[in-house]
Short mmCIF file of N, CA and C in Angstrom, two decimals:
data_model
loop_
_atom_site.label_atom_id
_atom_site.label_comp_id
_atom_site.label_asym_id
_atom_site.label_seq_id
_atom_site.Cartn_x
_atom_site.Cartn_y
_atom_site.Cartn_z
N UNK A 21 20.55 81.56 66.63
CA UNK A 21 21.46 82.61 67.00
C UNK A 21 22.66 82.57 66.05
N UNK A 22 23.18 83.65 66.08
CA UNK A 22 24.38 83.71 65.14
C UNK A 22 25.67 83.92 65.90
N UNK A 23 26.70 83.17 65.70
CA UNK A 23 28.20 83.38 65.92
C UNK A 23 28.80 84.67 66.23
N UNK A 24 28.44 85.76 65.31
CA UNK A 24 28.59 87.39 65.35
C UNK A 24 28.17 87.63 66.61
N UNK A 25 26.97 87.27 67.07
CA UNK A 25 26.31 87.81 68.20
C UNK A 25 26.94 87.58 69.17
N UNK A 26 27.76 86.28 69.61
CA UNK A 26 28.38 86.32 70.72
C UNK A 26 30.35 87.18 70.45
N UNK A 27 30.57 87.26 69.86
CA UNK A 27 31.83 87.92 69.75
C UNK A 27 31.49 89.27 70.71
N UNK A 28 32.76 89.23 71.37
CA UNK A 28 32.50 91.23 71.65
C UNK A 28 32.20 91.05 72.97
N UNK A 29 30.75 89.69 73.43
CA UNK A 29 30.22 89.74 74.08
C UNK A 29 30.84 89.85 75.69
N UNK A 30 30.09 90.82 76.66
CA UNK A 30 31.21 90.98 77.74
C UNK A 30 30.52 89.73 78.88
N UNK A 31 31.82 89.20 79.36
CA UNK A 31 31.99 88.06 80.26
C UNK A 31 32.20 88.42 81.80
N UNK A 32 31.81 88.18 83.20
CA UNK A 32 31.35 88.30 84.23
C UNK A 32 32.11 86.80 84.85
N UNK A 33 32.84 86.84 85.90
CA UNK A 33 33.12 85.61 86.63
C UNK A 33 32.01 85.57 87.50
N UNK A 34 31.82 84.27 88.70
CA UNK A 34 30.69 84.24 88.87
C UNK A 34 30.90 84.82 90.61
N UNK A 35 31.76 85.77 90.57
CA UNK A 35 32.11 86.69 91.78
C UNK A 35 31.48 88.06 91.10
N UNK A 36 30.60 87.98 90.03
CA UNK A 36 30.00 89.46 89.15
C UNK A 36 30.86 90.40 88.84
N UNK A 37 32.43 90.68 89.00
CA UNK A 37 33.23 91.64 88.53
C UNK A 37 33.72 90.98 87.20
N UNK A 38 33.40 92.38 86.63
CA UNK A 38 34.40 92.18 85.12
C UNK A 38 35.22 91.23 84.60
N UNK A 39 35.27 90.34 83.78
CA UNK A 39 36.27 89.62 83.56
C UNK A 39 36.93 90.16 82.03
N UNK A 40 36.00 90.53 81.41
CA UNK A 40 36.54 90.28 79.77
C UNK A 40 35.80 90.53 79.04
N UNK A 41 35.98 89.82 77.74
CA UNK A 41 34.86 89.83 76.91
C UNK A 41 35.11 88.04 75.73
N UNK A 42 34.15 87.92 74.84
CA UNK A 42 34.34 86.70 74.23
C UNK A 42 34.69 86.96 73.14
N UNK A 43 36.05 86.23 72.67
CA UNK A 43 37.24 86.76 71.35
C UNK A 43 36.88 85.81 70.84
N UNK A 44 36.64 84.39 70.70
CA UNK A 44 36.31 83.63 69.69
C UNK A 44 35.63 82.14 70.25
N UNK A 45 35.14 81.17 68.52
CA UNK A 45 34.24 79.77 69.71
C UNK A 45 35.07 78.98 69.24
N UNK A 46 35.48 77.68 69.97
CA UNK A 46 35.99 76.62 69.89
C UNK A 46 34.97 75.48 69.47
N UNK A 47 35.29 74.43 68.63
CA UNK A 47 34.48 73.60 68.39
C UNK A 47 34.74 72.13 67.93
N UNK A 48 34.39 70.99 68.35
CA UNK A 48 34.84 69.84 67.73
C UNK A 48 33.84 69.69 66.95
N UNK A 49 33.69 69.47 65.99
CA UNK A 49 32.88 69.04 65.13
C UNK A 49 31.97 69.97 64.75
N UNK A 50 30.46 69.14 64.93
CA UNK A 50 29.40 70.77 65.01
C UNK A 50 29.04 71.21 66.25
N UNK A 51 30.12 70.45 67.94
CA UNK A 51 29.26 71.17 68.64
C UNK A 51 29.97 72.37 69.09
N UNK A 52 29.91 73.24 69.98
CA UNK A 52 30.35 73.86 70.37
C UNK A 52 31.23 73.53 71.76
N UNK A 53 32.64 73.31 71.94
CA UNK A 53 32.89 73.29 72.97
C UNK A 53 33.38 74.03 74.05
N UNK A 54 33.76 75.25 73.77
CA UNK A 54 33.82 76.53 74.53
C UNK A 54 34.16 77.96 73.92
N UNK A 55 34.39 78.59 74.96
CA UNK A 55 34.32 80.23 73.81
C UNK A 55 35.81 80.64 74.78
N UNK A 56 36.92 80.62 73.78
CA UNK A 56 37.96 81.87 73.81
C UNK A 56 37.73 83.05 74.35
N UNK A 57 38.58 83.47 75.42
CA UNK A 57 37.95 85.03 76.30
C UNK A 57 39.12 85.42 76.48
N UNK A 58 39.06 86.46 76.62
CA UNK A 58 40.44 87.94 76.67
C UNK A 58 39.63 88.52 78.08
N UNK A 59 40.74 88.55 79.27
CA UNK A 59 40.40 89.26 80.89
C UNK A 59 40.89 90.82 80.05
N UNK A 60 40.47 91.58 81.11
CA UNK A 60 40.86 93.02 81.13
C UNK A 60 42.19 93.42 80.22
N UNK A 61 42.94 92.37 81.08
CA UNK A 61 44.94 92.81 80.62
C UNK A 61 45.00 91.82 78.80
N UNK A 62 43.76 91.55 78.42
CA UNK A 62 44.10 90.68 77.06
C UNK A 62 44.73 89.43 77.21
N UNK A 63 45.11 88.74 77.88
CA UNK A 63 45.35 87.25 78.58
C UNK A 63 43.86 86.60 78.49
N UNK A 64 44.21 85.74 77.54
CA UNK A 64 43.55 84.69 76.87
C UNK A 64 43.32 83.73 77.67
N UNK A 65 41.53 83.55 77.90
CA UNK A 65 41.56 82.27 78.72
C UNK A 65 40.33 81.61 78.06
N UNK A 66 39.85 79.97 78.61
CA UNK A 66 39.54 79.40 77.26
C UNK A 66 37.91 78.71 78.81
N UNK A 67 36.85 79.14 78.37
CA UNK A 67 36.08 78.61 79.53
C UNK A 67 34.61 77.44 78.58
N UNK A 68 34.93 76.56 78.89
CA UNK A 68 33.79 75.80 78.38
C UNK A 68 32.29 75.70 78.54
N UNK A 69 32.36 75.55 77.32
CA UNK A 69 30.14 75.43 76.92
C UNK A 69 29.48 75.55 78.12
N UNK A 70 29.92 74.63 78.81
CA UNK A 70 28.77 73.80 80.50
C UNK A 70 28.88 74.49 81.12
N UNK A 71 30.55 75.32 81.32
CA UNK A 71 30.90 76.41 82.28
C UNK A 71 30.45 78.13 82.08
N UNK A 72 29.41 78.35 80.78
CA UNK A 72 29.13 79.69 80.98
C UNK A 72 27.66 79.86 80.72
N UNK A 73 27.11 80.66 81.18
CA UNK A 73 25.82 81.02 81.36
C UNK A 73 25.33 82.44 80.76
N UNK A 74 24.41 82.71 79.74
CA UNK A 74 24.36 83.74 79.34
C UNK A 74 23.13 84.43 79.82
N UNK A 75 22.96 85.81 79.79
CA UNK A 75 21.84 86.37 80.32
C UNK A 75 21.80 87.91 80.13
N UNK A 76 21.19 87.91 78.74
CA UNK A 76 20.84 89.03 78.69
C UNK A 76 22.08 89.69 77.86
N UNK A 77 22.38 91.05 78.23
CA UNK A 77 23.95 91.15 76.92
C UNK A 77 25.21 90.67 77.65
N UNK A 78 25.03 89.93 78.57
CA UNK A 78 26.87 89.55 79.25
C UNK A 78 26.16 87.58 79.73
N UNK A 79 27.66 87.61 79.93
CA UNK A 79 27.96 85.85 80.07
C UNK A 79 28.39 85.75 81.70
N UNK A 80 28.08 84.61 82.24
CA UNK A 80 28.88 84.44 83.11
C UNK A 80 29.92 83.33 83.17
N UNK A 81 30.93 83.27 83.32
CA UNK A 81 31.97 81.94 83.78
C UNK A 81 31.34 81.81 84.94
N UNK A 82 31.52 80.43 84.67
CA UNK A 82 31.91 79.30 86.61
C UNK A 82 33.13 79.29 86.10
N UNK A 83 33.66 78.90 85.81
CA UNK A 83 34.94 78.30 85.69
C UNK A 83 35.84 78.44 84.27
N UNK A 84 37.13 78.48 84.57
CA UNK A 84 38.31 78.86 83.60
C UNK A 84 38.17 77.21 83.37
N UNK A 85 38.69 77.02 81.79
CA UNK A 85 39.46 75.12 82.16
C UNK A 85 40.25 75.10 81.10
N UNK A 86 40.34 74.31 79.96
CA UNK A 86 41.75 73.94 79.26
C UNK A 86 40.48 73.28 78.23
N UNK A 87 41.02 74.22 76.69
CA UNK A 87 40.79 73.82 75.40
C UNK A 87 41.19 72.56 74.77
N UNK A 88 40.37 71.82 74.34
CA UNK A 88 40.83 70.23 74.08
C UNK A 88 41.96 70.32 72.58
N UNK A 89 42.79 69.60 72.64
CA UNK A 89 43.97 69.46 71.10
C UNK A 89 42.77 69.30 70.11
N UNK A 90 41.99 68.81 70.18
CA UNK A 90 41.00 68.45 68.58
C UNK A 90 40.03 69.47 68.56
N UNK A 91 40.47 70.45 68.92
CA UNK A 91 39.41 71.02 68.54
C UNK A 91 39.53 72.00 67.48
N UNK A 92 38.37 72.79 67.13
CA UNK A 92 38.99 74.13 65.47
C UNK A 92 38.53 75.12 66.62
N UNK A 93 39.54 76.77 66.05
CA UNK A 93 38.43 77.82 66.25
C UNK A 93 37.79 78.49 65.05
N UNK A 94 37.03 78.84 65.54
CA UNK A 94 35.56 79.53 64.09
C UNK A 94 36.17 80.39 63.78
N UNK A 95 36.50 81.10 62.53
CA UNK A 95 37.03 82.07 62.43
C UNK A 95 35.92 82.77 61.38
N UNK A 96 35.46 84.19 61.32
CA UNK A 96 34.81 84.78 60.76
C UNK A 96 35.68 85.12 59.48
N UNK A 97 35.18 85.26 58.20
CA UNK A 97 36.03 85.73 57.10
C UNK A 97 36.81 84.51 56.58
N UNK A 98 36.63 83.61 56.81
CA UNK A 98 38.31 82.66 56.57
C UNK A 98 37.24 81.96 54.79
N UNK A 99 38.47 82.28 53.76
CA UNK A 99 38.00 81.42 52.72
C UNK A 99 37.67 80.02 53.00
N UNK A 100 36.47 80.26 51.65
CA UNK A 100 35.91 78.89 52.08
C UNK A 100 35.81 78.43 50.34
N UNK A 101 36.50 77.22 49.92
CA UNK A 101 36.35 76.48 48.43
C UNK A 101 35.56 75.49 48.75
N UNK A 102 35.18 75.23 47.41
CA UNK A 102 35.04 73.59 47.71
C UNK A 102 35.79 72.63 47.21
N UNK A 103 35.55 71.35 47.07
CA UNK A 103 35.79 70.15 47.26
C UNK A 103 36.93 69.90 46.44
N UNK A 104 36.55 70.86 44.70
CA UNK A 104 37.22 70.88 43.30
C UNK A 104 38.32 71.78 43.57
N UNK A 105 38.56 72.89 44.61
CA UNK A 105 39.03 74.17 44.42
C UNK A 105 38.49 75.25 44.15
N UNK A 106 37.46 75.71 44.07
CA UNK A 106 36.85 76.43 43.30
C UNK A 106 36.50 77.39 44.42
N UNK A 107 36.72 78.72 44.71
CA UNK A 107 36.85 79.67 45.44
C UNK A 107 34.89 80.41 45.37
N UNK A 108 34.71 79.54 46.46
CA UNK A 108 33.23 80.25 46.85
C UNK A 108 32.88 81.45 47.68
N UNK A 109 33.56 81.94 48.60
CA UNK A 109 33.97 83.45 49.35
C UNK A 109 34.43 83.32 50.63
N UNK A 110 33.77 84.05 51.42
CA UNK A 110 34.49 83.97 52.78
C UNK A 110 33.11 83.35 53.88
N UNK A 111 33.38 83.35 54.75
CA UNK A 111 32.67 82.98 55.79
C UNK A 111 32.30 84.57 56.53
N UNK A 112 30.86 84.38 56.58
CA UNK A 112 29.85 85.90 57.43
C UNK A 112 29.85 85.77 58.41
N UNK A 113 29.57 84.34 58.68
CA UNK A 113 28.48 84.22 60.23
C UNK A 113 28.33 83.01 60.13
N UNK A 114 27.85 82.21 61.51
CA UNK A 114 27.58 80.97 61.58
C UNK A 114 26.25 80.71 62.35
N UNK A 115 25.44 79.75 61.91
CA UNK A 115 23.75 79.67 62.61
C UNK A 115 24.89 78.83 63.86
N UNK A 116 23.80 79.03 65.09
CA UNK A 116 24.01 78.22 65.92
C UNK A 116 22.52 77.34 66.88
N UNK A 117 21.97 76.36 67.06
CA UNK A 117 21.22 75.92 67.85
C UNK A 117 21.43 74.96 68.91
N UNK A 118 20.94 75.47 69.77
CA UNK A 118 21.25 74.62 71.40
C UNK A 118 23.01 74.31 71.07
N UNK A 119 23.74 75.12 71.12
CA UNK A 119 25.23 74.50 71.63
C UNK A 119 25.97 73.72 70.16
N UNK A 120 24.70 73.86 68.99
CA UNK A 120 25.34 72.73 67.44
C UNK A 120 25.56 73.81 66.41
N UNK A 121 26.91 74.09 66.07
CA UNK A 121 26.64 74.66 64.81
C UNK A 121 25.84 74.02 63.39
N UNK A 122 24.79 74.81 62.84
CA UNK A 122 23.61 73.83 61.74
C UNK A 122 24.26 74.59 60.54
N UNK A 123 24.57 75.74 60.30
CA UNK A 123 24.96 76.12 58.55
C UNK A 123 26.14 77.36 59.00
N UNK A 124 26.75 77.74 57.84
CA UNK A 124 27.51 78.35 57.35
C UNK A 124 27.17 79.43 56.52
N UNK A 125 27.35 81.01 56.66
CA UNK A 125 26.90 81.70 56.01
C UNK A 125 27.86 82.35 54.98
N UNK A 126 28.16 81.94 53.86
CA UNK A 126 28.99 82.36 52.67
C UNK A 126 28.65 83.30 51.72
N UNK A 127 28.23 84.86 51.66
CA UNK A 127 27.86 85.32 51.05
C UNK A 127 26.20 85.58 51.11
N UNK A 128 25.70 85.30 49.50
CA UNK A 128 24.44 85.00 49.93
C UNK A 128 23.55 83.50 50.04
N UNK A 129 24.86 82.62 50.05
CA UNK A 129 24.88 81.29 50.47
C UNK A 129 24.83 80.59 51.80
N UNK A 130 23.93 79.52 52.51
CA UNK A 130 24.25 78.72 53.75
C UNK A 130 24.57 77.66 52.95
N UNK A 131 25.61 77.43 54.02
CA UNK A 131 26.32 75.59 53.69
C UNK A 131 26.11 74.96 55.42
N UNK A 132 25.25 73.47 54.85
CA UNK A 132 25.59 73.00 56.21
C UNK A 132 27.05 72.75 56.44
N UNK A 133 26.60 73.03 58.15
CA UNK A 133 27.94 73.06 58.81
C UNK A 133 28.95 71.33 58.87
N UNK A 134 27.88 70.54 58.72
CA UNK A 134 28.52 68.90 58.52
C UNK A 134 29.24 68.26 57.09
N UNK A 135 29.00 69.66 56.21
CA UNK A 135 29.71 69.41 54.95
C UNK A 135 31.35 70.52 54.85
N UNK A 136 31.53 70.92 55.82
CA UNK A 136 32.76 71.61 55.81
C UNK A 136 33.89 71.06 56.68
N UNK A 137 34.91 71.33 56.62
CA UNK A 137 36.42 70.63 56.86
C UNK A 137 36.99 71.94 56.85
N UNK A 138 37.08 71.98 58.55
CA UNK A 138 37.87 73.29 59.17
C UNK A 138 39.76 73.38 59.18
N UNK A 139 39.82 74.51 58.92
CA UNK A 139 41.42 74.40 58.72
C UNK A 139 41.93 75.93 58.07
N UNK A 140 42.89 76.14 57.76
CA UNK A 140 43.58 77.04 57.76
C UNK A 140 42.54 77.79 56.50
N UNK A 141 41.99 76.92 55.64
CA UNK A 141 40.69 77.42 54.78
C UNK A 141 39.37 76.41 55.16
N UNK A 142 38.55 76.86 54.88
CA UNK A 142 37.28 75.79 54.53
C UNK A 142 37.24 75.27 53.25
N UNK A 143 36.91 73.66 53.70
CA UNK A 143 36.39 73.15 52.25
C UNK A 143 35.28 72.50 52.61
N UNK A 144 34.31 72.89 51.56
CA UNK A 144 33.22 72.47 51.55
C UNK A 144 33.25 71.06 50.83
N UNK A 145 33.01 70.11 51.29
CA UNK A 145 32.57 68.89 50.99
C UNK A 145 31.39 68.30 49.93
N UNK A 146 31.38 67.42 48.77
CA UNK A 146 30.61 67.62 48.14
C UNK A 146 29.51 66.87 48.79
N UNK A 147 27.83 67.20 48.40
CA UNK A 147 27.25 66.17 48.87
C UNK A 147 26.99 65.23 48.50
N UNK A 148 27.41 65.06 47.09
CA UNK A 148 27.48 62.91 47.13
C UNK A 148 28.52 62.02 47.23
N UNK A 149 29.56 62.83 48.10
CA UNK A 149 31.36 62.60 48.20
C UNK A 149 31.48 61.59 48.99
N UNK A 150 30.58 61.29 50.22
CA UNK A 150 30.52 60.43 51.37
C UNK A 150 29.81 59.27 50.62
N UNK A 151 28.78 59.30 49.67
CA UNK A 151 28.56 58.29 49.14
C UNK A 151 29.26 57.62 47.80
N UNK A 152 29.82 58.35 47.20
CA UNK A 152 30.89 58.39 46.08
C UNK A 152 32.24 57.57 46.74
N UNK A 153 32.47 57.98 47.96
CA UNK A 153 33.83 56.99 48.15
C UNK A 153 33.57 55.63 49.10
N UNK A 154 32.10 55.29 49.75
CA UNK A 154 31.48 54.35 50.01
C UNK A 154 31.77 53.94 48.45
N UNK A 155 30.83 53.78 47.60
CA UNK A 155 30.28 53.02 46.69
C UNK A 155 31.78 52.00 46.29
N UNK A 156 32.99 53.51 46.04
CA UNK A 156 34.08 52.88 45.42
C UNK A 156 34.77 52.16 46.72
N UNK A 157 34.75 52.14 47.90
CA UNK A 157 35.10 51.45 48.77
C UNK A 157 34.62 49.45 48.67
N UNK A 158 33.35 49.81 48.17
CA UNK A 158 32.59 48.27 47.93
C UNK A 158 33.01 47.59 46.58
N UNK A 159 33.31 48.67 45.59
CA UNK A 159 34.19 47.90 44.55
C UNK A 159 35.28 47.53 44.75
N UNK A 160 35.92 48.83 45.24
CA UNK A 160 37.43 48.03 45.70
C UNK A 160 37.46 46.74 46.31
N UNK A 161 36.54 46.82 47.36
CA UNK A 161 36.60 45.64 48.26
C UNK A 161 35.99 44.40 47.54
N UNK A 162 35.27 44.30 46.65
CA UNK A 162 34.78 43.26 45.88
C UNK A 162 35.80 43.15 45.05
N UNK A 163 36.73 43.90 44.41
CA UNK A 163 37.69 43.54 43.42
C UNK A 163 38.65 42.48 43.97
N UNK A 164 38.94 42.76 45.20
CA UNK A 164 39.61 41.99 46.18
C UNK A 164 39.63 40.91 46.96
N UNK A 165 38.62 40.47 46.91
CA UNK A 165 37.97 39.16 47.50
C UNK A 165 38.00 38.46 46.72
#
């Protein structure tokens, strides 16, 4: 499923009257931990992963609760560089499976989603960067002993 698809999407408390609709996803890492919702009057409320149920073109809440401090929100469009600086485009869309964001859609590019570093831009992470500062971690540390 894609990220796009749930935006927009209209939200149902679990009394079946109208609540809203879904303005954006919250996420620690790659999973998903809840989706940002706007009620009728645009008052922002924040209902988690466990707490909504989808079915069909609308969602339901059980329950309102409170967005964790560590978490990012997804933002569609937000530049995305990588590692060097180097200006790769914007962000389309995001894959999503069972509740994990898996890639990043940049154009006519996917980036996995475990190589990016969310923030006011994306940076894409290189992929031999995690092993590149291991390696020099073991020299350092051998220089030192």
């Amino acid at each position: 499923m894609k990220i796009s698809q749930l935006y927009g999407k209209k939200i149902e408390g679990a009394d079946k009257k109208r609540c809203g609709y879904i303005l954006g996803i919250s996420c620690i890492g790659d999973k998903i931990e809840g989706y940002i919702c706007c009620n009728e009057r645009e008052n922002e409320f924040f209902a988690a992963a466990a707490d909504v149920r989808f079915a069909g073109e609308n969602a339901m809440v059980l329950k309102a609760g409170k967005e964790a401090k560590q978490s990012a929100r997804l933002r569609l469009g937000q530049a995305v560089y990588s590692d060097n600086g180097k200006f790769l485009g914007h962000t389309e869309d995001f894959t999503v499976k069972s509740d994990r964001l898996v890639c990043a859609h940049v154009g006519k590019k996917k980036f996995a989603f475990n190589r990016l570093v969310l923030g006011d831009v994306i940076i894409l992470k290189s992929e031999h960067s995690v092993a590149e500062i291991a390696a020099k971690d073991m020299f350092i540390g051998a220089l030192c002993n």
